[in-house]
Coordinates of C-alpha atoms in Angstrom, one line a residue:
M50 CA 0.1 0.1 0.2
D51 CA 1.9 3.7 -1.1
R52 CA 2.3 6.3 1.2
D53 CA -0.6 8.3 -1.1
T54 CA -3.3 5.5 0.3
I55 CA -2.8 5.6 3.1
N56 CA -2.5 9.6 3.8
N57 CA -6.2 9.1 1.9
G58 CA -7.2 7.0 4.4
L59 CA -6.6 8.5 7.4
I60 CA -7.6 11.3 6.0
S61 CA -10.8 10.2 5.2
K62 CA -11.3 8.8 8.3
S63 CA -10.9 11.9 10.1
C64 CA -13.6 13.9 8.2
R65 CA -15.6 10.9 9.4
I66 CA -14.4 11.2 13.0
Q67 CA -15.4 15.5 12.5
D68 CA -18.7 14.3 11.1
V69 CA -19.7 12.2 13.9
V70 CA -18.6 14.6 16.7
F71 CA -20.0 17.8 14.8
I72 CA -23.4 15.8 14.4
I73 CA -23.5 14.8 18.3
I74 CA -23.6 18.5 19.2
L75 CA -25.5 20.2 17.3
A76 CA -27.9 17.2 17.7
I77 CA -27.5 18.0 21.4
Y78 CA -27.2 21.8 22.0
P79 CA -30.3 22.4 21.2
L80 CA -31.4 20.7 24.3
R81 CA -29.7 22.9 26.4
H82 CA -31.9 24.5 27.9
I83 CA -34.9 22.5 27.9
A84 CA -34.8 22.7 31.6
C85 CA -35.1 26.4 32.3
G86 CA -38.1 28.8 33.0
I87 CA -41.0 29.4 32.2
D88 CA -43.3 31.1 29.9
L89 CA -46.7 31.9 30.4
W90 CA -47.3 33.2 27.0
D91 CA -47.2 31.3 23.4
T92 CA -45.0 27.6 25.2
G93 CA -48.0 26.1 27.5
Y94 CA -50.7 27.8 25.0
N95 CA -49.3 25.8 22.2
Y96 CA -49.1 22.7 24.3
A97 CA -52.7 23.4 25.5
N98 CA -53.5 23.2 21.8
F99 CA -51.7 20.0 21.3
E100 CA -52.9 18.0 24.0
Y101 CA -56.2 19.2 23.5
M102 CA -56.7 19.5 19.9
G103 CA -59.9 20.5 18.7
L104 CA -62.7 22.2 18.4
E105 CA -63.7 21.2 21.4
H106 CA -60.9 23.6 23.4
M107 CA -59.5 25.7 20.4
D108 CA -60.8 28.1 18.9
S109 CA -61.3 27.3 14.8
M110 CA -59.2 30.5 13.7
W111 CA -56.0 29.0 15.5
L112 CA -57.0 25.2 15.0
F113 CA -57.1 25.3 11.1
S114 CA -54.5 28.1 10.4
T115 CA -51.8 26.0 11.6
Y116 CA -53.5 22.0 11.3
L117 CA -50.9 20.4 10.7
A118 CA -48.2 21.9 13.3
N119 CA -51.2 21.0 15.5
A120 CA -51.8 17.8 14.8
V121 CA -48.0 16.8 14.6
G122 CA -48.4 18.7 18.5
Y123 CA -50.8 16.5 19.5
L124 CA -48.9 13.1 17.8
I125 CA -46.2 13.9 19.9
T126 CA -48.2 14.3 23.3
K127 CA -49.5 10.6 22.6
L128 CA -45.4 10.1 23.3
P129 CA -43.5 8.9 26.7
F130 CA -42.9 11.8 29.0
A131 CA -44.7 14.0 26.7
L132 CA -46.9 15.2 29.6
S133 CA -44.8 18.0 31.1
L134 CA -43.1 20.7 30.1
L135 CA -39.4 19.2 30.3
G136 CA -40.4 16.1 27.7
M137 CA -42.4 18.8 25.7
N138 CA -39.3 20.9 25.3
L139 CA -36.9 17.8 24.5
Y140 CA -39.6 17.0 21.8
T141 CA -39.8 19.8 19.9
G142 CA -36.1 21.1 20.7
L143 CA -35.2 17.5 19.0
F144 CA -37.1 19.9 15.3
V145 CA -33.6 22.2 15.7
S146 CA -31.7 19.4 16.2
V147 CA -32.9 18.5 13.3
L148 CA -32.6 21.6 11.4
A149 CA -28.9 21.7 12.0
V150 CA -28.0 18.2 10.6
S151 CA -29.8 18.6 7.6
G152 CA -28.0 22.2 7.4
Y153 CA -24.8 20.1 7.7
F154 CA -25.1 17.4 5.6
F155 CA -26.6 19.6 2.9
C156 CA -24.0 22.4 3.2
T157 CA -20.9 19.5 3.4
R158 CA -22.2 17.0 1.2
K159 CA -23.9 19.0 -2.1
L160 CA -22.7 22.9 -1.5
G161 CA -19.0 21.6 -1.2
I162 CA -18.5 23.7 2.3
V163 CA -15.4 23.1 4.9
R164 CA -17.0 20.9 7.5
Y165 CA -15.9 23.6 10.7
I166 CA -17.2 26.6 8.5
V167 CA -20.9 24.7 8.4
F168 CA -20.5 23.6 11.8
A169 CA -19.6 27.3 12.5
G170 CA -22.3 28.0 11.2
E171 CA -24.9 25.8 11.9
L172 CA -24.1 26.7 15.6
I173 CA -24.6 30.2 14.8
A174 CA -28.3 29.5 13.5
I175 CA -29.1 27.0 16.7
S176 CA -28.0 30.1 18.9
L177 CA -29.9 32.6 17.4
C178 CA -33.0 30.4 17.8
W179 CA -34.8 32.8 20.0
C180 CA -38.7 31.4 19.7
P181 CA -39.4 28.8 22.0
T182 CA -39.9 25.1 20.6
A183 CA -43.0 24.9 21.4
L184 CA -44.3 27.2 17.9
L185 CA -44.2 24.6 16.2
Y186 CA -45.5 25.8 13.8
N187 CA -43.0 28.2 12.9
Y188 CA -40.2 25.1 13.4
L189 CA -41.9 23.3 11.3
T190 CA -41.8 26.2 8.5
Y191 CA -38.4 25.4 8.8
V192 CA -38.0 22.0 8.5
L193 CA -40.1 22.2 5.1
L194 CA -38.9 25.1 3.8
L195 CA -35.4 23.6 4.6
V196 CA -36.2 19.7 2.4
C197 CA -37.8 21.7 0.0
V198 CA -34.1 24.2 -0.7
I199 CA -32.6 20.9 -1.1
L200 CA -35.1 19.1 -3.3
L201 CA -35.7 22.0 -5.6
Y202 CA -30.8 23.0 -5.8
C203 CA -30.8 19.1 -5.7
G204 CA -33.7 18.5 -8.7
L205 CA -32.4 21.9 -10.8
T206 CA -28.8 20.7 -10.3
E207 CA -29.0 16.5 -11.3
N208 CA -32.1 16.9 -13.4
K209 CA -34.4 14.4 -11.1
N210 CA -38.1 15.9 -12.1
L211 CA -38.9 13.9 -9.0
F212 CA -37.0 16.1 -6.8
L213 CA -39.4 18.7 -7.8
F214 CA -42.1 17.5 -7.3
I215 CA -41.4 16.5 -3.8
A216 CA -40.3 20.0 -3.0
G217 CA -43.7 20.9 -4.8
L218 CA -45.7 18.8 -1.6
C219 CA -43.0 20.0 1.2
L220 CA -45.1 23.6 -0.4
G221 CA -48.3 22.6 0.0
A222 CA -48.1 20.6 2.8
N223 CA -46.1 24.1 4.6
V224 CA -49.6 26.0 3.8
L225 CA -51.2 23.8 6.2
V226 CA -49.4 24.9 9.1
R227 CA -49.1 27.7 8.9
F228 CA -51.3 29.4 6.5
S229 CA -49.3 32.4 6.3
N230 CA -47.0 30.6 4.7
L231 CA -48.6 30.7 1.5
P232 CA -45.8 33.5 0.0
E233 CA -43.5 30.4 0.0
A234 CA -44.6 29.4 -3.4
A235 CA -42.7 31.9 -4.0
L236 CA -39.6 29.9 -3.9
I237 CA -40.7 27.7 -7.6
V238 CA -39.0 31.4 -9.1
A239 CA -35.7 29.6 -8.8
V240 CA -37.0 27.1 -11.3
W241 CA -37.1 30.3 -13.9
A242 CA -33.9 31.5 -12.4
Y243 CA -32.0 28.3 -12.9
G244 CA -33.3 28.2 -16.0
I245 CA -32.2 31.6 -17.7
I246 CA -28.9 30.8 -15.4
E247 CA -28.9 27.5 -17.8
W248 CA -29.3 30.0 -20.5
L249 CA -26.3 32.0 -20.4
D250 CA -24.4 29.2 -19.9
A251 CA -24.9 27.1 -22.2
K252 CA -25.5 30.0 -25.0
R253 CA -28.1 27.5 -26.6
A254 CA -31.6 28.4 -27.7
A255 CA -33.8 29.5 -25.3
D256 CA -36.8 27.3 -27.1
G257 CA -35.4 24.5 -25.5
L258 CA -34.9 25.9 -22.5
L259 CA -38.0 27.5 -21.4
R260 CA -40.1 24.5 -22.4
K261 CA -38.3 22.5 -20.2
T262 CA -38.1 25.1 -17.3
V263 CA -42.1 25.5 -17.8
Y264 CA -42.0 22.0 -17.4
R265 CA -40.7 21.9 -13.9
T266 CA -42.5 24.8 -13.3
L267 CA -45.8 22.1 -14.0
I268 CA -44.5 19.4 -11.5
C269 CA -43.5 21.3 -8.0
L270 CA -47.5 23.8 -8.7
G271 CA -48.1 20.2 -9.0
G272 CA -46.6 19.0 -6.3
E273 CA -48.2 21.5 -3.9
L274 CA -51.7 21.9 -5.5
T275 CA -51.4 17.6 -4.9
A276 CA -50.4 18.3 -1.0
L277 CA -53.3 21.3 -0.7
S278 CA -55.8 18.7 -2.3
V279 CA -55.1 15.9 -0.3
L280 CA -55.1 17.7 3.0
L281 CA -57.8 19.8 2.5
L282 CA -59.6 16.9 1.7
Y283 CA -58.9 14.5 5.3
I284 CA -60.2 18.2 7.2
H285 CA -63.7 18.2 5.0
I286 CA -63.8 14.5 5.6
R287 CA -62.9 15.3 9.6
Y288 CA -64.2 18.4 9.9
G289 CA -66.3 19.5 7.0
I290 CA -64.6 22.3 4.6
G291 CA -67.5 25.1 5.8
Q292 CA -65.6 25.0 9.5
Y293 CA -62.4 25.3 8.0
A294 CA -62.9 28.1 5.3
E295 CA -64.8 30.1 8.3
G296 CA -61.9 29.7 10.3
I297 CA -59.6 30.9 7.4
R298 CA -62.2 34.0 6.6
R299 CA -61.7 34.6 10.4
L300 CA -57.9 34.5 10.3
F301 CA -58.1 37.6 7.7
A302 CA -61.1 38.9 9.8
M303 CA -58.3 39.5 12.5
T304 CA -56.7 42.7 11.0
D305 CA -59.6 44.5 11.9
N306 CA -58.3 44.3 15.1
A307 CA -54.9 43.5 15.0
T308 CA -53.3 45.5 12.4
D309 CA -49.9 44.1 13.0
Y310 CA -50.8 41.1 11.0
R311 CA -51.8 42.8 8.0
A312 CA -49.6 42.7 5.0
D313 CA -48.4 46.0 4.3
S314 CA -47.8 46.1 7.8
M315 CA -46.2 43.1 7.9
L316 CA -44.1 44.0 5.5
F317 CA -43.5 48.1 6.0
S318 CA -42.0 46.3 9.7
M319 CA -39.9 44.1 8.0
L320 CA -38.4 46.2 5.9
T321 CA -37.7 48.8 8.4
D322 CA -35.3 47.0 10.4
Y323 CA -33.7 47.3 7.4
T324 CA -33.4 50.4 6.8
E325 CA -32.8 51.5 10.2
N326 CA -30.2 49.1 10.4
L327 CA -28.8 51.2 7.6
Y328 CA -27.4 53.4 9.8
W329 CA -24.4 51.0 11.3
V330 CA -23.9 49.6 7.7
V331 CA -23.3 53.5 5.7
R332 CA -21.0 54.1 9.6
I333 CA -19.5 50.1 8.6
L334 CA -18.4 51.1 4.9
A335 CA -17.0 54.6 5.4
I336 CA -14.3 52.8 8.2
I337 CA -13.9 50.8 5.2
A338 CA -13.5 53.5 2.6
V339 CA -11.2 55.1 5.0
G340 CA -9.0 52.5 5.2
M341 CA -9.0 51.9 1.2
I342 CA -7.8 55.9 1.3
V343 CA -5.0 54.8 2.9
F344 CA -3.6 52.1 1.1
F345 CA -4.8 54.5 -2.2
I346 CA -1.8 57.0 -1.0
A347 CA 0.3 54.2 0.6
G348 CA 0.3 52.8 -3.2
L349 CA 1.3 56.6 -4.7
F350 CA 4.9 55.9 -2.9
K351 CA 7.3 53.7 -4.7
G352 CA 10.5 51.5 -3.7
R353 CA 10.9 50.9 -0.7
K354 CA 8.5 53.5 0.9
R355 CA 5.7 51.8 -1.0
R356 CA 6.8 48.5 0.6
L357 CA 7.5 50.7 4.2
F358 CA 3.5 52.2 3.5
V359 CA 1.7 50.0 2.8
N360 CA 2.3 47.6 5.4
A361 CA 1.9 50.5 7.6
A362 CA -1.7 51.0 6.0
R363 CA -2.3 47.1 7.0
T364 CA -1.6 47.8 10.6
V365 CA -4.0 50.7 10.0
S366 CA -6.7 48.3 8.6
V367 CA -6.3 46.0 12.1
I368 CA -6.5 48.9 14.4
L369 CA -9.5 50.8 12.2
A370 CA -11.2 46.7 12.7
A371 CA -10.4 46.9 16.7
L372 CA -11.6 50.3 16.9
M373 CA -15.1 49.8 14.9
V374 CA -15.0 46.6 17.0
A375 CA -14.8 48.6 19.8
W376 CA -17.0 51.9 18.7
L377 CA -19.6 49.5 18.3
Y378 CA -20.1 48.6 21.3
Y379 CA -19.8 52.0 22.6
R380 CA -22.7 53.0 20.5
G381 CA -24.8 50.6 21.5
F382 CA -25.3 48.7 18.6
C383 CA -24.9 45.5 20.6
S384 CA -24.9 45.1 24.4
V385 CA -23.9 41.9 26.5
Q386 CA -27.2 41.7 28.8
F387 CA -27.4 38.2 27.3
F388 CA -31.0 37.5 28.5
T389 CA -32.5 39.9 26.0
Y390 CA -32.8 40.2 22.5
G391 CA -30.2 43.3 22.5
P392 CA -27.0 41.5 22.2
I393 CA -28.0 40.2 18.8
R394 CA -30.9 42.6 17.2
R395 CA -28.8 44.4 15.2
P396 CA -26.0 42.5 14.8
A397 CA -28.2 39.7 13.1
I398 CA -30.3 42.0 10.4
V399 CA -26.7 43.6 9.0
F400 CA -25.6 39.8 9.0
L401 CA -29.1 38.9 7.1
M402 CA -28.2 42.0 4.6
L403 CA -24.4 40.8 4.3
S404 CA -26.5 37.4 3.6
M405 CA -28.3 39.0 1.1
A406 CA -25.4 41.5 -0.1
V407 CA -23.0 38.6 -1.2
G408 CA -25.6 36.8 -2.6
M409 CA -26.8 39.3 -5.4
V410 CA -22.5 40.0 -5.8
R411 CA -22.2 36.4 -6.7
I412 CA -25.2 35.7 -8.6
F413 CA -24.3 38.6 -11.0
D414 CA -20.4 37.6 -10.8
M415 CA -20.3 36.3 -14.3
R416 CA -16.9 33.4 -12.8
A417 CA -19.5 32.5 -9.8
P418 CA -21.0 28.5 -11.6
K419 CA -24.7 28.1 -12.2
E420 CA -24.8 26.0 -9.6
E421 CA -23.2 28.7 -6.6
K422 CA -25.9 31.2 -7.9
L423 CA -28.5 29.1 -7.8
I424 CA -27.6 28.4 -4.2
S425 CA -27.5 32.0 -3.5
G426 CA -30.7 32.6 -5.0
L427 CA -32.7 30.7 -3.1
V428 CA -30.6 31.8 0.5
I429 CA -32.1 35.4 -0.7
L430 CA -35.9 33.8 -1.0
V431 CA -35.4 32.2 2.3
I432 CA -34.2 35.2 4.2
L433 CA -36.9 36.8 2.5
I434 CA -39.9 34.7 2.4
T435 CA -39.6 33.5 6.0
S436 CA -41.2 37.0 7.8
I437 CA -43.4 37.7 5.5
G438 CA -46.5 36.2 7.2
S439 CA -44.8 37.3 11.1
N440 CA -46.0 40.5 12.5
N441 CA -42.5 39.8 14.4
K442 CA -39.8 42.4 11.6
T443 CA -37.3 40.0 10.8
Y444 CA -36.9 38.4 14.3
P445 CA -38.4 34.5 12.4
S446 CA -35.6 34.9 9.5
I447 CA -33.0 35.8 12.4
N448 CA -34.5 32.3 14.0
N449 CA -33.9 30.1 10.1
L450 CA -30.3 30.7 9.4
F451 CA -29.5 27.1 8.9
V452 CA -28.4 27.2 5.4
A453 CA -28.1 31.0 5.0
A454 CA -25.6 31.6 7.9
P455 CA -23.1 28.8 6.9
Y456 CA -23.1 30.0 3.5
T457 CA -21.9 32.9 4.6
L458 CA -19.3 32.5 6.1
W459 CA -18.0 30.2 2.8
E460 CA -18.2 33.0 0.8
M461 CA -16.7 35.6 3.9
Y462 CA -13.8 33.2 3.5
K463 CA -13.5 32.7 0.2
F464 CA -13.3 36.4 -0.3
I465 CA -10.0 36.9 2.6
K466 CA -8.9 34.2 1.3
N467 CA -8.9 34.2 -2.6
V468 CA -9.9 37.6 -3.7
S469 CA -6.4 40.0 -3.7
D470 CA -5.2 43.4 -4.3
R471 CA -5.8 45.1 -7.8
R472 CA -3.3 47.6 -9.6
P473 CA -4.9 49.3 -12.5
G474 CA -2.9 52.2 -13.8
G475 CA -0.8 51.4 -11.2
L476 CA -2.8 52.8 -8.6
L477 CA -3.4 50.2 -5.2
I478 CA -6.9 49.2 -5.2
S479 CA -6.6 47.1 -1.5
L480 CA -9.7 44.6 -0.4
C481 CA -7.3 44.4 2.9
P482 CA -9.5 46.8 5.2
A483 CA -12.8 45.4 4.3
K484 CA -11.5 42.0 5.4
C485 CA -10.1 43.0 8.0
I486 CA -13.5 44.6 8.7
I487 CA -15.6 41.7 7.7
T488 CA -13.4 39.3 10.2
A489 CA -14.1 42.2 13.3
F490 CA -17.5 42.0 12.4
L491 CA -17.7 38.0 12.3
L492 CA -16.1 36.9 15.0
M493 CA -18.0 40.1 17.5
F494 CA -21.3 38.7 15.6
A495 CA -19.7 35.0 16.7
V496 CA -19.5 36.5 20.4
Q497 CA -22.2 37.9 20.4
C498 CA -24.2 34.5 19.2
A499 CA -22.5 32.5 21.7
G500 CA -23.1 34.7 24.8
F501 CA -27.5 35.2 23.8
G502 CA -27.3 30.9 22.9
M503 CA -26.0 30.1 26.0
V504 CA -28.0 32.7 28.3
F505 CA -31.1 33.6 26.6
V506 CA -34.7 31.8 27.5
F507 CA -38.0 32.5 26.4
A508 CA -39.9 34.5 28.5
E509 CA -42.9 36.6 27.5
A510 CA -41.4 37.8 24.6
T511 CA -38.5 38.4 26.7
G512 CA -35.6 36.8 28.4
A513 CA -36.1 35.1 31.3
Q514 CA -33.4 35.9 34.5
D515 CA -32.6 34.5 38.1
M516 CA -33.5 30.3 37.0
T517 CA -33.0 29.2 40.1
A518 CA -36.1 27.6 41.6
E519 CA -38.3 24.9 40.9
V520 CA -41.8 23.3 42.3
T521 CA -42.0 20.7 43.9
N522 CA -46.3 19.9 43.6
N523 CA -47.1 20.2 40.3
D524 CA -45.6 17.1 37.8
I525 CA -46.4 18.9 34.4
L526 CA -43.3 21.4 35.9
A527 CA -41.1 19.0 37.8
G528 CA -37.6 19.5 37.0
I529 CA -37.6 23.0 35.3
K530 CA -35.8 25.8 36.9
M531 CA -37.7 28.7 37.2
N532 CA -37.0 32.8 38.7
P533 CA -38.3 32.1 42.5
E534 CA -41.3 35.1 42.3
R535 CA -42.7 32.5 39.4
A536 CA -42.2 29.4 42.0
V537 CA -44.0 31.4 44.5
W538 CA -47.3 31.8 42.2
M539 CA -47.0 28.5 40.4
T540 CA -46.4 26.3 43.6
E541 CA -49.4 28.4 45.9
L542 CA -52.1 28.6 42.3
S543 CA -51.0 24.6 41.9
E544 CA -51.2 23.6 45.9
Y545 CA -54.9 25.3 45.4
V546 CA -55.9 23.4 42.2
D547 CA -54.9 20.4 44.1
E548 CA -56.5 20.3 47.1
N549 CA -59.7 21.2 45.1
S550 CA -59.6 18.9 42.8
L551 CA -59.9 21.4 39.8
T552 CA -57.4 19.1 37.6
G553 CA -59.1 18.3 34.3
E554 CA -62.0 20.9 34.8
E555 CA -62.0 23.2 32.0
V556 CA -61.1 27.0 32.6
I557 CA -61.8 30.2 31.1
L558 CA -58.5 32.1 31.1
F559 CA -58.2 35.8 30.6
G560 CA -55.3 37.5 30.9
Q561 CA -51.8 36.6 29.6
L562 CA -51.7 33.8 31.1
P563 CA -52.9 30.9 28.3
A564 CA -49.9 28.6 29.8
L565 CA -52.0 27.6 32.5
S566 CA -54.0 25.5 30.4
F567 CA -51.3 23.2 30.2
Y568 CA -49.4 23.7 33.6
L569 CA -52.4 22.7 35.5
Q570 CA -53.6 20.1 33.3
M571 CA -57.3 22.4 32.9
P572 CA -58.4 22.0 29.3
S573 CA -60.0 25.3 28.2
A574 CA -63.8 26.1 27.9
F575 CA -63.1 27.8 24.6
N576 CA -59.8 29.6 23.7
P577 CA -56.9 29.4 26.6
W578 CA -55.7 32.9 25.4
S579 CA -58.8 35.2 25.4
D580 CA -57.7 38.3 25.6
L581 CA -55.6 37.6 22.2
T582 CA -56.2 40.9 20.1
S583 CA -56.3 39.0 16.9
Y584 CA -59.1 36.3 18.8
S585 CA -62.4 38.7 18.6
A586 CA -64.6 40.7 20.9
E587 CA -67.5 39.1 18.4
T588 CA -65.5 35.6 18.9
F589 CA -65.5 35.9 22.4
G590 CA -69.3 36.4 23.0
K591 CA -70.1 34.2 21.0
E592 CA -68.0 31.4 22.7
L593 CA -69.1 32.6 26.2
G594 CA -72.5 32.3 25.6
E595 CA -72.2 28.8 24.4
T596 CA -70.3 28.7 27.8
A597 CA -73.0 29.8 29.5
D598 CA -76.4 28.0 27.7
R599 CA -74.0 25.0 28.6
V600 CA -74.0 26.2 32.1
E601 CA -77.6 26.9 32.0
S602 CA -78.3 22.8 30.8
D603 CA -75.8 21.1 33.2
S604 CA -75.5 22.2 37.0
A605 CA -72.8 19.8 37.2
Y606 CA -70.5 21.8 34.4
Q607 CA -68.8 25.0 36.6
P608 CA -66.0 25.7 34.2
V609 CA -62.8 27.4 36.5
I610 CA -62.2 30.8 35.6
I611 CA -57.9 32.0 36.3
L612 CA -57.6 35.9 36.1
E613 CA -54.3 37.9 35.7
N614 CA -53.5 39.7 38.9
K615 CA -54.5 42.9 37.2
Y616 CA -57.9 41.5 36.6
A617 CA -59.0 40.3 39.6
E618 CA -57.6 43.7 41.5
C619 CA -60.4 45.5 39.1
L620 CA -63.4 42.7 39.7
E621 CA -62.2 43.6 43.8
G622 CA -62.3 47.2 43.3
L623 CA -65.7 47.4 40.9
L624 CA -66.9 45.4 44.4
D625 CA -65.6 47.3 47.1
K626 CA -67.8 50.3 45.4
S627 CA -71.0 47.8 45.1
E628 CA -70.9 48.2 41.1
N629 CA -73.6 46.6 39.5
L630 CA -71.4 44.3 37.6
Q631 CA -74.1 43.8 34.5
E632 CA -73.9 47.6 34.7
V633 CA -69.9 48.3 34.4
N634 CA -69.0 49.6 30.6
S635 CA -65.6 48.8 28.6
D636 CA -64.4 52.9 30.1
D637 CA -64.8 51.1 33.8
I638 CA -62.5 48.7 33.4
L639 CA -59.9 50.6 31.3
Q640 CA -60.1 53.3 34.0
S641 CA -59.9 50.8 36.5
I642 CA -56.9 49.1 35.4
L643 CA -55.0 52.2 33.5
G644 CA -56.3 55.1 35.8
E645 CA -55.0 58.6 34.2
N646 CA -53.9 57.2 30.7
A647 CA -57.5 55.2 30.3
Q648 CA -57.3 58.0 27.2
S649 CA -54.8 56.5 25.6
A650 CA -55.1 53.0 25.8
S651 CA -54.1 50.5 22.9
V652 CA -56.5 48.8 20.6
Q653 CA -54.9 45.4 22.3
E654 CA -56.9 47.2 25.7
K655 CA -59.7 48.5 24.6
T656 CA -60.4 44.7 23.1
A657 CA -59.3 43.7 26.0
A658 CA -61.7 45.7 28.2
E659 CA -64.6 45.0 25.7
K660 CA -64.5 41.9 26.6
F661 CA -63.6 41.6 30.4
V662 CA -66.8 43.8 30.6
M663 CA -68.7 40.1 28.9
L664 CA -66.9 37.6 31.2
L665 CA -68.3 39.7 34.1
K666 CA -71.0 40.1 33.3
F667 CA -71.0 35.9 32.8
V668 CA -69.6 36.0 36.8
D669 CA -72.0 38.2 38.7
N670 CA -74.6 35.2 36.0
Y671 CA -73.6 32.3 37.8
G672 CA -71.8 33.5 41.2
Y673 CA -68.6 33.2 40.9
D674 CA -66.4 34.6 43.8
I675 CA -62.6 34.7 44.3
G676 CA -61.3 31.4 46.2
F677 CA -58.2 31.9 45.3
R678 CA -55.5 34.6 45.4
N679 CA -51.8 35.6 44.9
D680 CA -49.8 38.3 44.0
K681 CA -50.4 36.7 40.0
F682 CA -53.5 34.8 39.6
A683 CA -56.8 34.7 41.1
V684 CA -59.0 31.6 40.6
L685 CA -62.7 32.2 40.2
T686 CA -65.7 28.9 41.3
I687 CA -69.0 28.9 41.2
T688 CA -70.0 29.1 45.4
S689 CA -73.7 30.0 45.1
G690 CA -75.8 26.8 44.3
R691 CA -77.9 26.7 41.6
D692 CA -81.0 24.3 40.7
A693 CA -80.5 21.4 38.2

């Protein structure tokens, strides 16, 4: 056996070991926070919807607009140890593991990116996953979107039409994961873009390629329509297509109150993020320009002086890069308070802009191979499409960089390593300052991502802190570390629920506490997040009325009411004043809760007040009294007797 064969074997073995180590880390790292923090909003809300999936306990709009996510979540609840916060966090966290490992294999095997660069990119992508994994309508969307990108790339570059059909199936299924994924059909633009790239690359007549591109497009659309047809047929058989149509109709109607879900509002907020961050981009580019001017001046000298001044210019570039990082921290571009979004918000948006800029450069670079042009276009599309359909600005795109992060790092690595200085007409145009600045930014970005990824745990749209306590009398929350104050809240509430045998009883939750349905194992009488703005007052009134009808017809049915503290204080205040709850109006509620700020109440606050008026009448009609109260929650039960 010759030396080359032995060396190749050792290299191959080393690569396999690298793969194994990297894959294990990428699979485990997303699970680092499964036992940390409790969130009273999204996490338990989604888990409750999974456990109690169906029209009996869910709002039809939410059930059907995120149907596949709820269905997958329901199946997860049937797995061993799933009915606990720790178990559900584990199972849903594996979706991030799948994203990272799939991205790793695709980038190393198909895109040919160096392993350690892909590994670094996937770690960055995982660290930027700020969104709780309970939101399967996001993570299942990202999984299907990643699969679609992989299949489109392989189907187009390897001429495999079956892959294009399956990519279409993914796009169709994604509409049932989250209805607002409908714009993802724009990924089919990649088919036409690649057709143009092939035509320019081959210098052939367009007729044959045009027919081929149209055929490929029809295959993708066929896959999408097939998935939609099959899934809608299943929904029709199980629920009736009328129920589905009504739920989706209400989804469109909710923009009357929740204006941040309007298409123009979502698009504007996303673009605002990018335009606001131009402030930083322009200044970073100005620093690069200063460095290039220094090089240009150094290039005007001759002989030894030129070499001396060019070396000095390199030193200046390094100093400028260090000063840029110091300046960015000083000006608040990012922070080191890693329990908030501050450390990554602006750096991540600049990284998104860098990814799209690099993609555009490679697309129009005549020297770039057509496969690289294709993945560049797909990266740009994914970054833009991911945020469409969400009211979270660019946050969704930040959460979905499992191809974009390795791709951007790879392109920057090639730029820094391979692009050399130019000397047109004897003048020196050096890209050394750009390389130094980009390297400094990427290192700073990696440090920020590492700190954020290790510390940040989602809790009510911010970050959890001081996670040192546990709840010992609630099996759902067993093993979860949380803030001591929250532990006291939940311990006291859980004790009351256990002592009064309320587990399993239906509950009406009002206030920003929908997660209690899952944490207390109390199915919601209708929508666990009943004060959410997108859940209209009309629908709330209708479903509360249906609940009242059930109370009237069945004396054994006595749903529990749990209020957030501010609403409990409002109720107590009204009772202390001997107010007739039947005559209370929304202005009274706003005045009680907001005081002198009542006149400037937001749409959300006004809508919640309108709903609370209806709930107060329900409380008064059926003799509810406050049976438990602590610093966060109040529990209302029916204490006065009712005739059967």
